[in-house]
Amino acid sequence: MPQQKIPATVITGFLGAGKTTLIRNLLQNAGGRKIALIINEFGDLGVDGDILKGCGIETCSEDDVVELNNGCICCTVADDFIPTMTKLLERDSLPDHIVIETSGLALPQPLVAAFNWPEVKTRVTVDGVVTVIDAAAVAAGRFADDEEKVAAQRAADDSLDHDNPLEELFEDQIRAADLVVLNKADLVDTDALETVRRKIAAATGRQVKTVASEHGKLPADVLLGIAAGTEDLIAARKSHHEIEHEGGEAHDHDEFESFVASAGPLADQKAFVAGLSDLIGEHDILRLKGFADVPGKPMRLVVQAVGQRIETYFDRPWRPEEKRETRLVVIGLHDGLDDATCDAIARRISGLAAGETAAAAE
């Protein structure tokens, strides 16, 4: 009898949509499935993988979590993803399901297409692409410019190019989806949620199932077992880049920049979070995430921010071999994060951790 293929679920979505929280809830309610995770992050500090490694879930041990850092998985399919999958499939004990969390800046299309590589296609099938979106942010227009204004400017001057990389990424991730999760649905009303659904329908041009969630909580059977075989469908779900540059240059992420800011222990946790919110607003930071050292607390503090909404929680005790420190990944648009600005933001974060006022931290 032919060997049954291992199902793989690709979980994609924009920065801060709640992918890691969704996966953590999935692992905690996996119904006994042994799940292997491949985590791809934008930047050097592996926050999402570290959070998932520390979750203590029996069916997903630390050895089952593979991190691909400092490189977008959609740009490094041959160098990173294929060797990782090959090594995973060589294990004596194979997983029941593979879950791949992409970077918030990744195009799903090249990754899904890679499942057609001979060494992968015979062993694994894409059970489904799950795109997680921040329903509240999308309803508020956080990831989209004023489209009518852009259209008017283009009509007035054909030489202007107002393509918004955030909007394109948002649309491309939705176009690839078999299921769209409208996360943070508790932050919007029914009318706003319906507006978001219409936006999704307009972006895909096809019927895509949507489900609403709060804090990434959905039954495992909703996310797994879609049985879409998306590797055979993805060619018809082209990204903006594929449509505009078929046979042309490779996709890159020159529009974005990231760096890691380090600081000492927090003098005042509440003031630190408030200061970060102000800093994010001043520099239009897209995403900020990492860990903080709170004196007197045996556990590390996780810091997750999208826009100026910041979530903090203690996830696990500091390990004896770990250095207690505050480290945050800062992600923003390339044009807004030159070297001088990055240095200023890093100094500000260090000052805020030490308890300095915003003026003094500058």
Short mmCIF file of C-alpha atoms in Angstrom, two decimals:
data_model
loop_
_atom_site.label_atom_id
_atom_site.label_comp_id
_atom_site.label_asym_id
_atom_site.label_seq_id
_atom_site.Cartn_x
_atom_site.Cartn_y
_atom_site.Cartn_z
CA MET A 1 0.00 0.00 0.00
CA PRO A 2 1.27 3.52 -0.75
CA GLN A 3 2.47 5.44 2.29
CA GLN A 4 -0.06 7.97 3.56
CA LYS A 5 1.13 11.54 3.21
CA ILE A 6 1.73 13.64 6.31
CA PRO A 7 -0.61 16.66 6.36
CA ALA A 8 0.98 20.10 6.77
CA THR A 9 -0.79 23.31 7.71
CA VAL A 10 0.74 26.66 6.73
CA ILE A 11 -0.27 29.42 9.14
CA THR A 12 0.35 32.85 7.74
CA GLY A 13 -0.84 36.36 8.51
CA PHE A 14 0.39 39.87 8.96
CA LEU A 15 2.54 41.11 11.83
CA GLY A 16 0.74 40.88 15.16
CA ALA A 17 -2.34 39.11 13.87
CA GLY A 18 -2.05 36.44 16.56
CA LYS A 19 -0.45 33.47 14.75
CA THR A 20 1.68 32.33 17.68
CA THR A 21 -1.23 32.53 20.12
CA LEU A 22 -3.38 30.53 17.70
CA ILE A 23 -0.69 27.85 17.41
CA ARG A 24 -0.18 27.65 21.15
CA ASN A 25 -3.90 27.12 21.66
CA LEU A 26 -3.86 24.53 18.87
CA LEU A 27 -1.04 22.58 20.54
CA GLN A 28 -2.82 22.63 23.88
CA ASN A 29 -5.94 21.15 22.27
CA ALA A 30 -4.42 18.90 19.60
CA GLY A 31 -6.34 15.80 20.68
CA GLY A 32 -3.23 13.66 21.06
CA ARG A 33 -1.77 14.49 17.64
CA LYS A 34 2.03 14.63 17.58
CA ILE A 35 2.78 17.94 15.89
CA ALA A 36 6.08 19.22 14.49
CA LEU A 37 6.49 22.98 14.15
CA ILE A 38 8.57 25.00 11.71
CA ILE A 39 8.75 28.63 12.84
CA ASN A 40 10.02 31.37 10.53
CA GLU A 41 10.64 34.83 11.95
CA PHE A 42 11.78 38.15 10.52
CA GLY A 43 14.81 39.28 12.55
CA ASP A 44 17.51 37.71 14.69
CA LEU A 45 15.59 37.15 17.93
CA GLY A 46 13.41 34.03 17.78
CA VAL A 47 10.52 35.19 19.97
CA ASP A 48 7.68 33.07 18.60
CA GLY A 49 9.66 29.83 18.56
CA ASP A 50 10.92 30.48 22.08
CA ILE A 51 7.38 31.05 23.34
CA LEU A 52 6.21 27.79 21.77
CA LYS A 53 9.24 25.86 23.02
CA GLY A 54 8.41 26.94 26.54
CA CYS A 55 4.78 25.87 26.46
CA GLY A 56 5.43 22.46 28.03
CA ILE A 57 2.99 20.57 25.80
CA GLU A 58 3.68 16.83 25.76
CA THR A 59 2.72 16.23 22.13
CA CYS A 60 5.07 18.97 20.92
CA SER A 61 8.47 18.81 22.60
CA GLU A 62 11.32 21.29 22.13
CA ASP A 63 12.88 18.86 19.64
CA ASP A 64 9.73 19.18 17.52
CA VAL A 65 10.15 22.97 17.12
CA VAL A 66 12.45 24.05 14.28
CA GLU A 67 13.28 27.76 13.93
CA LEU A 68 14.33 29.49 10.72
CA ASN A 69 15.48 32.96 11.75
CA ASN A 70 16.82 36.04 9.98
CA GLY A 71 15.52 35.16 6.53
CA CYS A 72 12.10 35.07 4.96
CA ILE A 73 11.03 31.48 4.33
CA CYS A 74 9.45 32.44 1.00
CA CYS A 75 12.84 33.73 -0.19
CA THR A 76 14.93 30.81 1.12
CA VAL A 77 12.86 27.80 0.07
CA ALA A 78 15.78 25.93 -1.50
CA ASP A 79 18.36 26.89 1.13
CA ASP A 80 16.31 26.51 4.32
CA PHE A 81 12.84 25.02 3.95
CA ILE A 82 13.54 22.00 1.73
CA PRO A 83 16.54 20.80 3.82
CA THR A 84 14.49 21.29 6.99
CA MET A 85 11.61 19.24 5.61
CA THR A 86 13.99 16.54 4.37
CA LYS A 87 15.62 16.24 7.79
CA LEU A 88 12.22 16.12 9.46
CA LEU A 89 11.08 13.30 7.18
CA GLU A 90 14.22 11.31 7.96
CA ARG A 91 13.30 10.97 11.64
CA ASP A 92 12.52 7.54 13.03
CA SER A 93 9.41 8.91 14.74
CA LEU A 94 7.38 10.93 12.23
CA PRO A 95 4.85 13.57 13.30
CA ASP A 96 1.13 13.17 12.75
CA HIS A 97 0.90 16.74 11.46
CA ILE A 98 3.33 19.52 10.52
CA VAL A 99 2.49 23.14 11.30
CA ILE A 100 4.49 25.91 9.64
CA GLU A 101 4.25 29.46 10.99
CA THR A 102 5.53 31.94 8.41
CA SER A 103 7.00 35.32 9.11
CA GLY A 104 4.45 38.13 9.05
CA LEU A 105 6.29 39.44 6.00
CA ALA A 106 6.21 36.21 3.98
CA LEU A 107 4.36 35.43 0.79
CA PRO A 108 2.68 32.04 1.24
CA GLN A 109 2.68 31.21 -2.49
CA PRO A 110 6.37 30.23 -2.95
CA LEU A 111 6.32 28.18 0.25
CA VAL A 112 3.21 26.23 -0.73
CA ALA A 113 4.57 25.70 -4.24
CA ALA A 114 7.70 24.15 -2.68
CA PHE A 115 5.57 21.20 -1.54
CA ASN A 116 5.61 20.14 -5.20
CA TRP A 117 9.36 19.45 -5.01
CA PRO A 118 9.84 15.69 -5.63
CA GLU A 119 11.49 14.97 -2.27
CA VAL A 120 8.54 16.55 -0.45
CA LYS A 121 5.49 15.89 -2.65
CA THR A 122 5.59 12.12 -2.24
CA ARG A 123 5.63 12.39 1.57
CA VAL A 124 3.69 15.52 2.55
CA THR A 125 0.54 17.33 1.41
CA VAL A 126 -0.65 20.82 2.32
CA ASP A 127 -3.74 20.19 4.42
CA GLY A 128 -4.54 23.89 4.22
CA VAL A 129 -3.29 27.46 4.33
CA VAL A 130 -4.72 29.30 7.33
CA THR A 131 -4.42 33.08 7.17
CA VAL A 132 -4.83 34.90 10.48
CA ILE A 133 -5.83 38.55 10.37
CA ASP A 134 -6.28 41.16 13.07
CA ALA A 135 -9.95 41.94 12.48
CA ALA A 136 -9.89 45.08 14.62
CA ALA A 137 -6.85 46.51 12.84
CA VAL A 138 -8.20 45.73 9.38
CA ALA A 139 -11.58 47.22 10.27
CA ALA A 140 -9.77 50.39 11.35
CA GLY A 141 -7.74 50.48 8.12
CA ARG A 142 -4.41 49.96 9.82
CA PHE A 143 -2.94 48.00 6.90
CA ALA A 144 -4.46 50.00 4.08
CA ASP A 145 -4.06 53.56 2.81
CA ASP A 146 -6.94 55.68 1.55
CA GLU A 147 -7.44 53.83 -1.72
CA GLU A 148 -9.56 56.57 -3.30
CA LYS A 149 -6.90 59.19 -2.56
CA VAL A 150 -4.18 56.96 -4.02
CA ALA A 151 -6.26 56.36 -7.14
CA ALA A 152 -6.78 60.12 -7.58
CA GLN A 153 -3.06 60.84 -7.24
CA ARG A 154 -2.22 58.17 -9.81
CA ALA A 155 -4.81 59.57 -12.20
CA ALA A 156 -3.25 63.02 -11.86
CA ASP A 157 0.35 61.86 -12.37
CA ASP A 158 1.14 58.53 -14.02
CA SER A 159 4.75 58.74 -12.82
CA LEU A 160 3.69 58.39 -9.16
CA ASP A 161 3.89 54.94 -7.60
CA HIS A 162 1.88 54.62 -4.39
CA ASP A 163 1.89 50.82 -4.07
CA ASN A 164 1.54 50.02 -0.40
CA PRO A 165 3.65 46.95 0.54
CA LEU A 166 1.53 46.33 3.64
CA GLU A 167 -1.68 46.18 1.65
CA GLU A 168 -0.11 43.93 -0.97
CA LEU A 169 1.17 41.51 1.65
CA PHE A 170 -2.23 41.48 3.32
CA GLU A 171 -3.96 40.67 0.03
CA ASP A 172 -1.40 38.05 -1.01
CA GLN A 173 -1.71 36.20 2.28
CA ILE A 174 -5.50 36.16 1.93
CA ARG A 175 -5.33 35.05 -1.72
CA ALA A 176 -3.40 31.94 -0.69
CA ALA A 177 -5.85 30.97 2.07
CA ASP A 178 -8.10 27.96 2.42
CA LEU A 179 -9.35 29.38 5.73
CA VAL A 180 -9.20 32.95 7.06
CA VAL A 181 -9.29 33.44 10.83
CA LEU A 182 -10.75 36.80 11.87
CA ASN A 183 -8.84 37.05 15.11
CA LYS A 184 -9.51 39.63 17.87
CA ALA A 185 -13.16 39.60 16.82
CA ASP A 186 -14.11 40.63 20.35
CA LEU A 187 -12.70 44.10 19.62
CA VAL A 188 -15.15 44.90 16.81
CA ASP A 189 -18.91 44.91 16.38
CA THR A 190 -20.95 42.79 13.95
CA ASP A 191 -21.04 45.47 11.23
CA ALA A 192 -17.27 45.96 11.32
CA LEU A 193 -16.71 42.21 11.12
CA GLU A 194 -18.95 42.02 8.07
CA THR A 195 -16.93 44.84 6.47
CA VAL A 196 -13.77 42.82 7.01
CA ARG A 197 -15.38 39.77 5.40
CA ARG A 198 -16.29 41.84 2.33
CA LYS A 199 -12.70 43.07 2.10
CA ILE A 200 -11.47 39.48 2.15
CA ALA A 201 -13.92 38.48 -0.58
CA ALA A 202 -12.79 41.41 -2.72
CA ALA A 203 -9.11 40.50 -2.27
CA THR A 204 -9.52 36.81 -3.14
CA GLY A 205 -12.16 36.94 -5.85
CA ARG A 206 -13.40 33.53 -4.70
CA GLN A 207 -15.32 31.95 -1.84
CA VAL A 208 -13.04 31.48 1.17
CA LYS A 209 -14.29 30.17 4.49
CA THR A 210 -13.89 32.63 7.37
CA VAL A 211 -14.17 31.98 11.11
CA ALA A 212 -14.07 34.53 13.92
CA SER A 213 -11.93 33.96 17.00
CA GLU A 214 -11.00 35.67 20.25
CA HIS A 215 -7.43 35.34 21.51
CA GLY A 216 -6.73 32.70 18.84
CA LYS A 217 -9.02 30.13 20.43
CA LEU A 218 -10.44 27.68 17.90
CA PRO A 219 -10.99 23.89 18.02
CA ALA A 220 -8.17 21.88 16.45
CA ASP A 221 -10.66 20.23 14.10
CA VAL A 222 -11.44 23.63 12.59
CA LEU A 223 -7.79 24.31 11.75
CA LEU A 224 -6.64 20.78 10.92
CA GLY A 225 -8.20 18.25 8.56
CA ILE A 226 -9.14 20.72 5.82
CA ALA A 227 -7.67 18.27 3.26
CA ALA A 228 -7.34 20.96 0.61
CA GLY A 229 -4.19 19.67 -1.15
CA THR A 230 -3.24 23.32 -1.65
CA GLU A 231 0.04 22.50 -3.40
CA ASP A 232 -2.10 21.58 -6.42
CA LEU A 233 -4.17 24.79 -6.19
CA ILE A 234 -1.61 27.48 -5.42
CA ALA A 235 -0.69 28.19 -9.05
CA ALA A 236 -4.13 29.76 -9.47
CA ARG A 237 -3.67 31.96 -6.39
CA LYS A 238 -0.93 34.22 -7.67
CA SER A 239 0.58 36.99 -5.54
CA HIS A 240 0.93 40.59 -6.69
CA HIS A 241 4.60 39.90 -7.33
CA GLU A 242 3.88 36.84 -9.48
CA ILE A 243 1.26 38.70 -11.49
CA GLU A 244 3.45 41.76 -12.07
CA HIS A 245 6.85 40.07 -12.44
CA GLU A 246 6.29 36.60 -13.85
CA GLY A 247 9.70 35.32 -14.81
CA GLY A 248 11.35 38.41 -13.39
CA GLU A 249 13.27 39.32 -10.27
CA ALA A 250 13.03 37.44 -7.00
CA HIS A 251 10.78 38.76 -4.26
CA ASP A 252 12.56 40.61 -1.45
CA HIS A 253 11.71 42.60 1.64
CA ASP A 254 13.66 45.81 1.11
CA GLU A 255 10.57 47.72 2.27
CA PHE A 256 11.06 46.48 5.84
CA GLU A 257 13.74 46.75 8.50
CA SER A 258 14.20 45.04 11.86
CA PHE A 259 16.67 45.17 14.72
CA VAL A 260 16.99 43.92 18.29
CA ALA A 261 17.08 46.41 21.17
CA SER A 262 18.57 45.24 24.48
CA ALA A 263 18.02 46.76 27.90
CA GLY A 264 18.34 45.99 31.58
CA PRO A 265 15.68 45.06 34.12
CA LEU A 266 12.47 47.09 34.25
CA ALA A 267 12.35 49.75 36.94
CA ASP A 268 8.58 50.15 36.48
CA GLN A 269 6.68 47.66 34.31
CA LYS A 270 3.58 49.83 33.85
CA ALA A 271 5.59 52.93 32.93
CA PHE A 272 7.75 50.90 30.55
CA VAL A 273 4.71 49.63 28.63
CA ALA A 274 3.21 53.12 28.48
CA GLY A 275 6.51 54.50 27.19
CA LEU A 276 6.69 51.81 24.52
CA SER A 277 3.20 52.74 23.33
CA ASP A 278 4.28 56.36 22.90
CA LEU A 279 7.47 55.29 21.13
CA ILE A 280 5.57 53.09 18.69
CA GLY A 281 3.27 55.97 17.81
CA GLU A 282 6.11 58.44 17.32
CA HIS A 283 8.07 56.20 14.93
CA ASP A 284 5.16 54.31 13.30
CA ILE A 285 6.63 50.97 14.39
CA LEU A 286 4.69 48.08 12.84
CA ARG A 287 5.57 45.37 15.31
CA LEU A 288 7.44 45.06 18.58
CA LYS A 289 7.93 41.80 20.46
CA GLY A 290 10.30 40.14 22.86
CA PHE A 291 11.01 39.46 26.53
CA ALA A 292 11.62 41.66 29.56
CA ASP A 293 13.28 41.13 32.93
CA VAL A 294 11.07 42.20 35.84
CA PRO A 295 13.05 42.25 39.11
CA GLY A 296 11.57 40.08 41.82
CA LYS A 297 9.69 37.91 39.30
CA PRO A 298 11.00 34.39 38.60
CA MET A 299 9.29 34.35 35.17
CA ARG A 300 10.13 36.35 32.06
CA LEU A 301 7.66 38.91 30.76
CA VAL A 302 6.55 38.49 27.13
CA VAL A 303 5.91 41.78 25.31
CA GLN A 304 3.83 41.70 22.11
CA ALA A 305 2.73 44.86 20.31
CA VAL A 306 0.92 45.55 17.05
CA GLY A 307 0.41 49.22 16.43
CA GLN A 308 0.06 50.84 19.85
CA ARG A 309 -1.83 47.89 21.33
CA ILE A 310 0.54 46.11 23.70
CA GLU A 311 -0.02 42.76 25.41
CA THR A 312 2.20 41.51 28.24
CA TYR A 313 2.17 38.27 30.20
CA PHE A 314 4.56 35.99 32.11
CA ASP A 315 5.14 32.77 30.17
CA ARG A 316 7.77 30.66 31.97
CA PRO A 317 10.56 30.84 34.56
CA TRP A 318 13.98 32.07 33.51
CA ARG A 319 16.27 29.09 33.00
CA PRO A 320 19.49 28.88 35.06
CA GLU A 321 21.65 29.15 31.94
CA GLU A 322 19.76 32.17 30.55
CA LYS A 323 20.88 35.74 30.98
CA ARG A 324 18.09 37.80 32.50
CA GLU A 325 17.72 40.82 30.26
CA THR A 326 15.20 42.79 28.22
CA ARG A 327 15.37 42.16 24.45
CA LEU A 328 12.84 43.39 21.92
CA VAL A 329 12.58 42.99 18.13
CA VAL A 330 11.53 46.22 16.42
CA ILE A 331 10.05 45.97 12.90
CA GLY A 332 9.09 48.90 10.70
CA LEU A 333 9.20 50.24 7.18
CA HIS A 334 12.71 50.61 5.80
CA ASP A 335 12.34 54.32 5.07
CA GLY A 336 11.40 55.02 8.68
CA LEU A 337 14.20 53.01 10.30
CA ASP A 338 17.54 54.39 9.17
CA ASP A 339 20.62 53.78 11.34
CA ALA A 340 20.22 56.97 13.32
CA THR A 341 16.55 56.27 14.06
CA CYS A 342 17.29 52.68 15.10
CA ASP A 343 19.98 53.91 17.48
CA ALA A 344 17.60 56.49 18.94
CA ILE A 345 14.84 53.90 19.44
CA ALA A 346 17.29 51.48 21.08
CA ARG A 347 18.49 54.21 23.48
CA ARG A 348 14.90 55.14 24.25
CA ILE A 349 13.96 51.53 25.07
CA SER A 350 17.01 51.20 27.32
CA GLY A 351 16.10 54.44 29.06
CA LEU A 352 12.47 53.44 29.52
CA ALA A 353 13.56 50.16 31.09
CA ALA A 354 15.76 52.08 33.51
CA GLY A 355 12.83 54.29 34.51
CA GLU A 356 13.78 57.44 32.65
CA THR A 357 11.09 59.80 31.43
CA ALA A 358 10.54 60.06 27.69
CA ALA A 359 12.43 63.36 27.50
CA ALA A 360 15.38 62.01 29.49
CA ALA A 361 15.45 58.78 27.48
CA GLU A 362 15.91 60.74 24.27
#
